[in-house]
Short mmCIF file of C-alpha atoms in Angstrom, two decimals:
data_model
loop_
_atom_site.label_atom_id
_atom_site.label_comp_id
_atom_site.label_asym_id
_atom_site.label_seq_id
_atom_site.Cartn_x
_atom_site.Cartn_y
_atom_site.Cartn_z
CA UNK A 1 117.58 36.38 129.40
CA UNK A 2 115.23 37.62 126.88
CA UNK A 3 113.38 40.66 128.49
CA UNK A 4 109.63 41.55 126.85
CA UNK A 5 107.88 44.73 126.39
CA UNK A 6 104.53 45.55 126.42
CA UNK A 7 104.38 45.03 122.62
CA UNK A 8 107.42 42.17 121.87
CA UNK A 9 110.62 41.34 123.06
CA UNK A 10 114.32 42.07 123.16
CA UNK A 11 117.37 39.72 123.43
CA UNK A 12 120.78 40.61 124.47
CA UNK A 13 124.00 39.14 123.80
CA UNK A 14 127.13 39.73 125.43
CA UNK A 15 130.49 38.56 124.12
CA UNK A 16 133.58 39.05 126.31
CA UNK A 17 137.30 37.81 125.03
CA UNK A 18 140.25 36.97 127.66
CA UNK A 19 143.75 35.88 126.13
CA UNK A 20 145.76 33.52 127.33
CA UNK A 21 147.82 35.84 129.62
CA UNK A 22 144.47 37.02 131.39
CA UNK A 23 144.11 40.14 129.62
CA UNK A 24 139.80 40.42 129.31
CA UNK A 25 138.21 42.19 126.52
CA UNK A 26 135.93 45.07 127.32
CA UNK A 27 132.57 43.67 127.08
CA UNK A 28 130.64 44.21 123.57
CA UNK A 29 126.62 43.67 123.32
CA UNK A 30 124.29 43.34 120.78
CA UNK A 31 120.54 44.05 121.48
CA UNK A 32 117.96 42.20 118.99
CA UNK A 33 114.58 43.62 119.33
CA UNK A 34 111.42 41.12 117.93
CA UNK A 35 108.35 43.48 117.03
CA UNK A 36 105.10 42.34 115.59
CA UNK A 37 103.90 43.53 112.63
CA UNK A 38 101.34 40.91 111.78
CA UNK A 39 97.74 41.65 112.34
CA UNK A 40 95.69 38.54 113.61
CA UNK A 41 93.49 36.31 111.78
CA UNK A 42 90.02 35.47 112.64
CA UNK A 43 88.49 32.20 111.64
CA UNK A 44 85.57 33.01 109.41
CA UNK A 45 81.63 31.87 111.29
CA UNK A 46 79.40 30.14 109.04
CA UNK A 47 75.64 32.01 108.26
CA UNK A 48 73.42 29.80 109.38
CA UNK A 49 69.23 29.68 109.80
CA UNK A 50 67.45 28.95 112.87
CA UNK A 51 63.62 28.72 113.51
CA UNK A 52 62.05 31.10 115.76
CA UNK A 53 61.96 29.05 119.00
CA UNK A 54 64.81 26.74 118.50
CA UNK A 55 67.67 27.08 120.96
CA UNK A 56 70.91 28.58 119.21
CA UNK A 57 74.08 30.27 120.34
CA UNK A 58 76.96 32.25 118.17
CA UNK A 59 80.04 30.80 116.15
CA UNK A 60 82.48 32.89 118.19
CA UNK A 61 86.01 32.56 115.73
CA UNK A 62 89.14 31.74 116.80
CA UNK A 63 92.02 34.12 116.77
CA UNK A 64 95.93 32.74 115.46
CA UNK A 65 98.65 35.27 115.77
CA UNK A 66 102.22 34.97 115.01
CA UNK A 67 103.47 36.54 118.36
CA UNK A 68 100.31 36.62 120.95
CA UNK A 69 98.99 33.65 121.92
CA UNK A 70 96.16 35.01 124.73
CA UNK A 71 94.18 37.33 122.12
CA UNK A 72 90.45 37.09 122.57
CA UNK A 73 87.78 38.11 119.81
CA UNK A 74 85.37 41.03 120.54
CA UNK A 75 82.20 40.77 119.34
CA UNK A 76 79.52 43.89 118.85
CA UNK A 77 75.95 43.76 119.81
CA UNK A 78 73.91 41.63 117.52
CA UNK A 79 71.69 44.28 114.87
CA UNK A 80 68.39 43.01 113.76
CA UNK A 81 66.83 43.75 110.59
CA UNK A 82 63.03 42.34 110.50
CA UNK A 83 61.80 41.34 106.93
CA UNK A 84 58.95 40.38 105.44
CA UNK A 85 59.07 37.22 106.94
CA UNK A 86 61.23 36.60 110.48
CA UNK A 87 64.54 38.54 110.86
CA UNK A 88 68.20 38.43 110.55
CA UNK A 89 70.98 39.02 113.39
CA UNK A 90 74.29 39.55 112.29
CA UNK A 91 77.45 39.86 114.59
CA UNK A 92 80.89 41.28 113.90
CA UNK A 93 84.08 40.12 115.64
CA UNK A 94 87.31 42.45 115.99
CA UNK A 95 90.64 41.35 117.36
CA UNK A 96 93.68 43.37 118.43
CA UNK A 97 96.97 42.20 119.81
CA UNK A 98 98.64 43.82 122.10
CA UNK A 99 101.22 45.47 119.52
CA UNK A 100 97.91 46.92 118.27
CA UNK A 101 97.73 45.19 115.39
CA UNK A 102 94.13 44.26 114.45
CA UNK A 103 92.31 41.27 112.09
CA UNK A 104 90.14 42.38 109.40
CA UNK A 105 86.64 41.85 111.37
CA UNK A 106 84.43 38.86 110.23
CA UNK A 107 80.66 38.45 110.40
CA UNK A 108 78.21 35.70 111.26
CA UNK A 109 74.74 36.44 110.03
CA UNK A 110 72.06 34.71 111.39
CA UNK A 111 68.60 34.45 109.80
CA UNK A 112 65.57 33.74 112.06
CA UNK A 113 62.28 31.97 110.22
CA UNK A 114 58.79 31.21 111.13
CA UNK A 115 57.95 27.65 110.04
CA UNK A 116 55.39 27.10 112.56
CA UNK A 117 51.34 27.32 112.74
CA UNK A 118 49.55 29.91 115.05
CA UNK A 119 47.40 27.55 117.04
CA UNK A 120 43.57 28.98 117.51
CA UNK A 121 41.55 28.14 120.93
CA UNK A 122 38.52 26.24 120.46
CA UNK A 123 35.23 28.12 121.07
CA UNK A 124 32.70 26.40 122.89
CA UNK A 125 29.48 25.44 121.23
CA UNK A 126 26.66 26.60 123.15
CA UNK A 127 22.57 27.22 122.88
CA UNK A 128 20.71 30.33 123.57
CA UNK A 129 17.25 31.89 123.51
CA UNK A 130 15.60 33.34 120.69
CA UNK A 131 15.31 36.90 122.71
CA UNK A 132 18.48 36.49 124.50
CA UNK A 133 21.13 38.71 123.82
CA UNK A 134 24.49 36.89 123.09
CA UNK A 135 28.06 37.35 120.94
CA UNK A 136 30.66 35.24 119.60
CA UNK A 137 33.56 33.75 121.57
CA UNK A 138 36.24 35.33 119.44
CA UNK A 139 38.80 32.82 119.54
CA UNK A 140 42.67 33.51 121.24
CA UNK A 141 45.46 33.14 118.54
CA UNK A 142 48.80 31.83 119.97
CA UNK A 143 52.50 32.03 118.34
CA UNK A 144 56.12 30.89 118.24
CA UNK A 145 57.22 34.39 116.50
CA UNK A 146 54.27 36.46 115.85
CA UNK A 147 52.52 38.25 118.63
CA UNK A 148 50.48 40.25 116.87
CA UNK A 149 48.07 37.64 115.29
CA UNK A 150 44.64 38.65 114.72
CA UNK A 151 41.70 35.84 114.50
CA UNK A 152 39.64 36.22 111.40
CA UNK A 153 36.10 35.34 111.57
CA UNK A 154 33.64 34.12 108.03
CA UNK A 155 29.84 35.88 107.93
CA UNK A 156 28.33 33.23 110.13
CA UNK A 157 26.20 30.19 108.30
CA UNK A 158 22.55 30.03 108.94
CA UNK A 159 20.70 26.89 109.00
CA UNK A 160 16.91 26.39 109.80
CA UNK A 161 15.99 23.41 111.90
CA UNK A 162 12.91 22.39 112.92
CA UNK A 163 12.51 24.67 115.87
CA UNK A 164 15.05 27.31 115.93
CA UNK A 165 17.95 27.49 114.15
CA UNK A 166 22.02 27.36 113.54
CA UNK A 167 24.78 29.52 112.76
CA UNK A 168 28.03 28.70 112.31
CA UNK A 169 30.88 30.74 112.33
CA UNK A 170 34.74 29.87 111.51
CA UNK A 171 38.06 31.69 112.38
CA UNK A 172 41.52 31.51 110.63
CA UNK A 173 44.45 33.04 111.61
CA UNK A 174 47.57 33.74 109.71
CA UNK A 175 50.83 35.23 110.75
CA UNK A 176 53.54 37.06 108.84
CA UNK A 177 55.07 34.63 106.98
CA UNK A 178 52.23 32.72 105.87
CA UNK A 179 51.82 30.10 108.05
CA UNK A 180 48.03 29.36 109.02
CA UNK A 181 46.34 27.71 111.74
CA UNK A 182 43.87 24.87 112.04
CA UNK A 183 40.46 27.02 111.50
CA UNK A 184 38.01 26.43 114.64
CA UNK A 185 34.19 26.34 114.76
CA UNK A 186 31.80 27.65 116.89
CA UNK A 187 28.29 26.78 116.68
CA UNK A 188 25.48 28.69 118.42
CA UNK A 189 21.91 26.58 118.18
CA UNK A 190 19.11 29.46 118.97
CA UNK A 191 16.18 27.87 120.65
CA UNK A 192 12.51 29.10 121.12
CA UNK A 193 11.67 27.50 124.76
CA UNK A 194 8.43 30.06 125.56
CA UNK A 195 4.69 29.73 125.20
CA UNK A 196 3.07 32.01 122.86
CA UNK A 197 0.59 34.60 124.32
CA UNK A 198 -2.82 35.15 123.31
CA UNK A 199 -4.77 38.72 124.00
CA UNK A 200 -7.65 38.37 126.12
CA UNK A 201 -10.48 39.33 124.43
CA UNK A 202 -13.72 41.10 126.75
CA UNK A 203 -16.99 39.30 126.91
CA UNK A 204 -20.35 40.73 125.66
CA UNK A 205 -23.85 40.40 125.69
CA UNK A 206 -26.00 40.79 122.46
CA UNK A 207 -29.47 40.38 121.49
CA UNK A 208 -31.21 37.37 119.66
CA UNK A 209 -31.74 39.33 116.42
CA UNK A 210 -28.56 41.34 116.83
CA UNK A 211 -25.92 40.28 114.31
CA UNK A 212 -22.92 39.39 116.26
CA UNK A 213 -19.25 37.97 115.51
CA UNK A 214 -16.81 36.30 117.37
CA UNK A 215 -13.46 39.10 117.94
CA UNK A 216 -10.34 37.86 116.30
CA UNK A 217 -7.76 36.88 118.72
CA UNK A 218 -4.47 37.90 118.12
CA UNK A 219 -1.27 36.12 118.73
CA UNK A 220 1.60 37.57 120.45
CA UNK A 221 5.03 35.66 120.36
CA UNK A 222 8.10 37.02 122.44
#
């Protein structure tokens, strides 16, 4: 029987030779020892892109050796490199048999891309006092890939109606890689709802020939 070391094999061969009186031969052996020399050879992943929240897993390659049949890749831990726009993963695979023989590594990049709007929330529209004191509902800016997305508001848009007025203001947002959302509107209708107020003015008594006039009143509007 062949017997196996930790790293290949050995067979041994025993020839014995009896003649036809009986008389046996002293045993002779030969020994053939089977070594591996071969490193093994990974199958080569393919690159491949993948958009920011789509579900993906890695290309792990397959190993073929000439001797061990059980060898199982090794791959590292992924390294990112963020560009401009998204960001690449790339994995390298080892493999080593157990003669210690090991496959030239192979790599699997993956690139990770932003296609994908930020979505804005919709302000609502509301009405407000001419003396009341009010701000802007800044809008929320949600993304697929981009956290750190910051809402961009115009110079808000007067308009003059026929009691009060308008302004309109408008948000964008853009992230990274230059994907922009849906702009949103908020409108803010400034009302005048009070009474205007008149000074009181003091009563007086004059003469017949006295040269009198009537005080001004003046307005006062909150």
């Amino acid at each position: 029987m062949p017997r196996r070391p930790s790293c290949g094999y050995t067979l041994t061969r025993t020839w014995t030779a009896t003649d036809k009186c009986g008389n046996t031969a002293t045993p002779v052996t030969q020994i053939v020892t089977v070594i591996d020399t071969e490193d093994p050879v990974l199958s080569q992943p393919v690159n491949k892109t993948v958009a920011c929240d789509e579900e993906w897993s890695w290309d792990e390659p397959s190993v073929s050796d000439n001797c061990d049949e059980n060898i199982e890749p090794v791959g590292n831990t992924p390294v990112r490199d963020d560009l401009t726009c998204g960001y690449t993963l790339t994995r390298t695979w080892t493999a080593t048999d157990k003669c210690g023989n090991t496959a030239t590594p192979v790599t699997q990049i993956v690139t990770v891309i932003d296609t994908e709007d930020p979505v804005l929330s919709q302000p609502v529209n509301k009405t407000v006092a001419c003396d009341e004191e009010w701000s802007w509902d800044e809008p929320s800016v949600s993304d697929n890939c981009d956290e750190n997305i910051e809402p961009v508001g115009n110079t808000p848009v007067r308009d003059d109606l026929t009691c009060g007025y308008t302004l309109t203001r408008t948000w964008t947002a853009t992230d990274k890689c230059g994907n922009t959302a849906t702009p949103v509107t908020q409108i803010v209708t400034v009302i005048d709802t009070e009474d205007p107020v008149l000074s009181q003015p003091v009563n007086k008594t004059v003469a017949c020939d006295e040269a009198t006039s009537w005080m001004s009143l003046s307005r006062q509007l909150r």
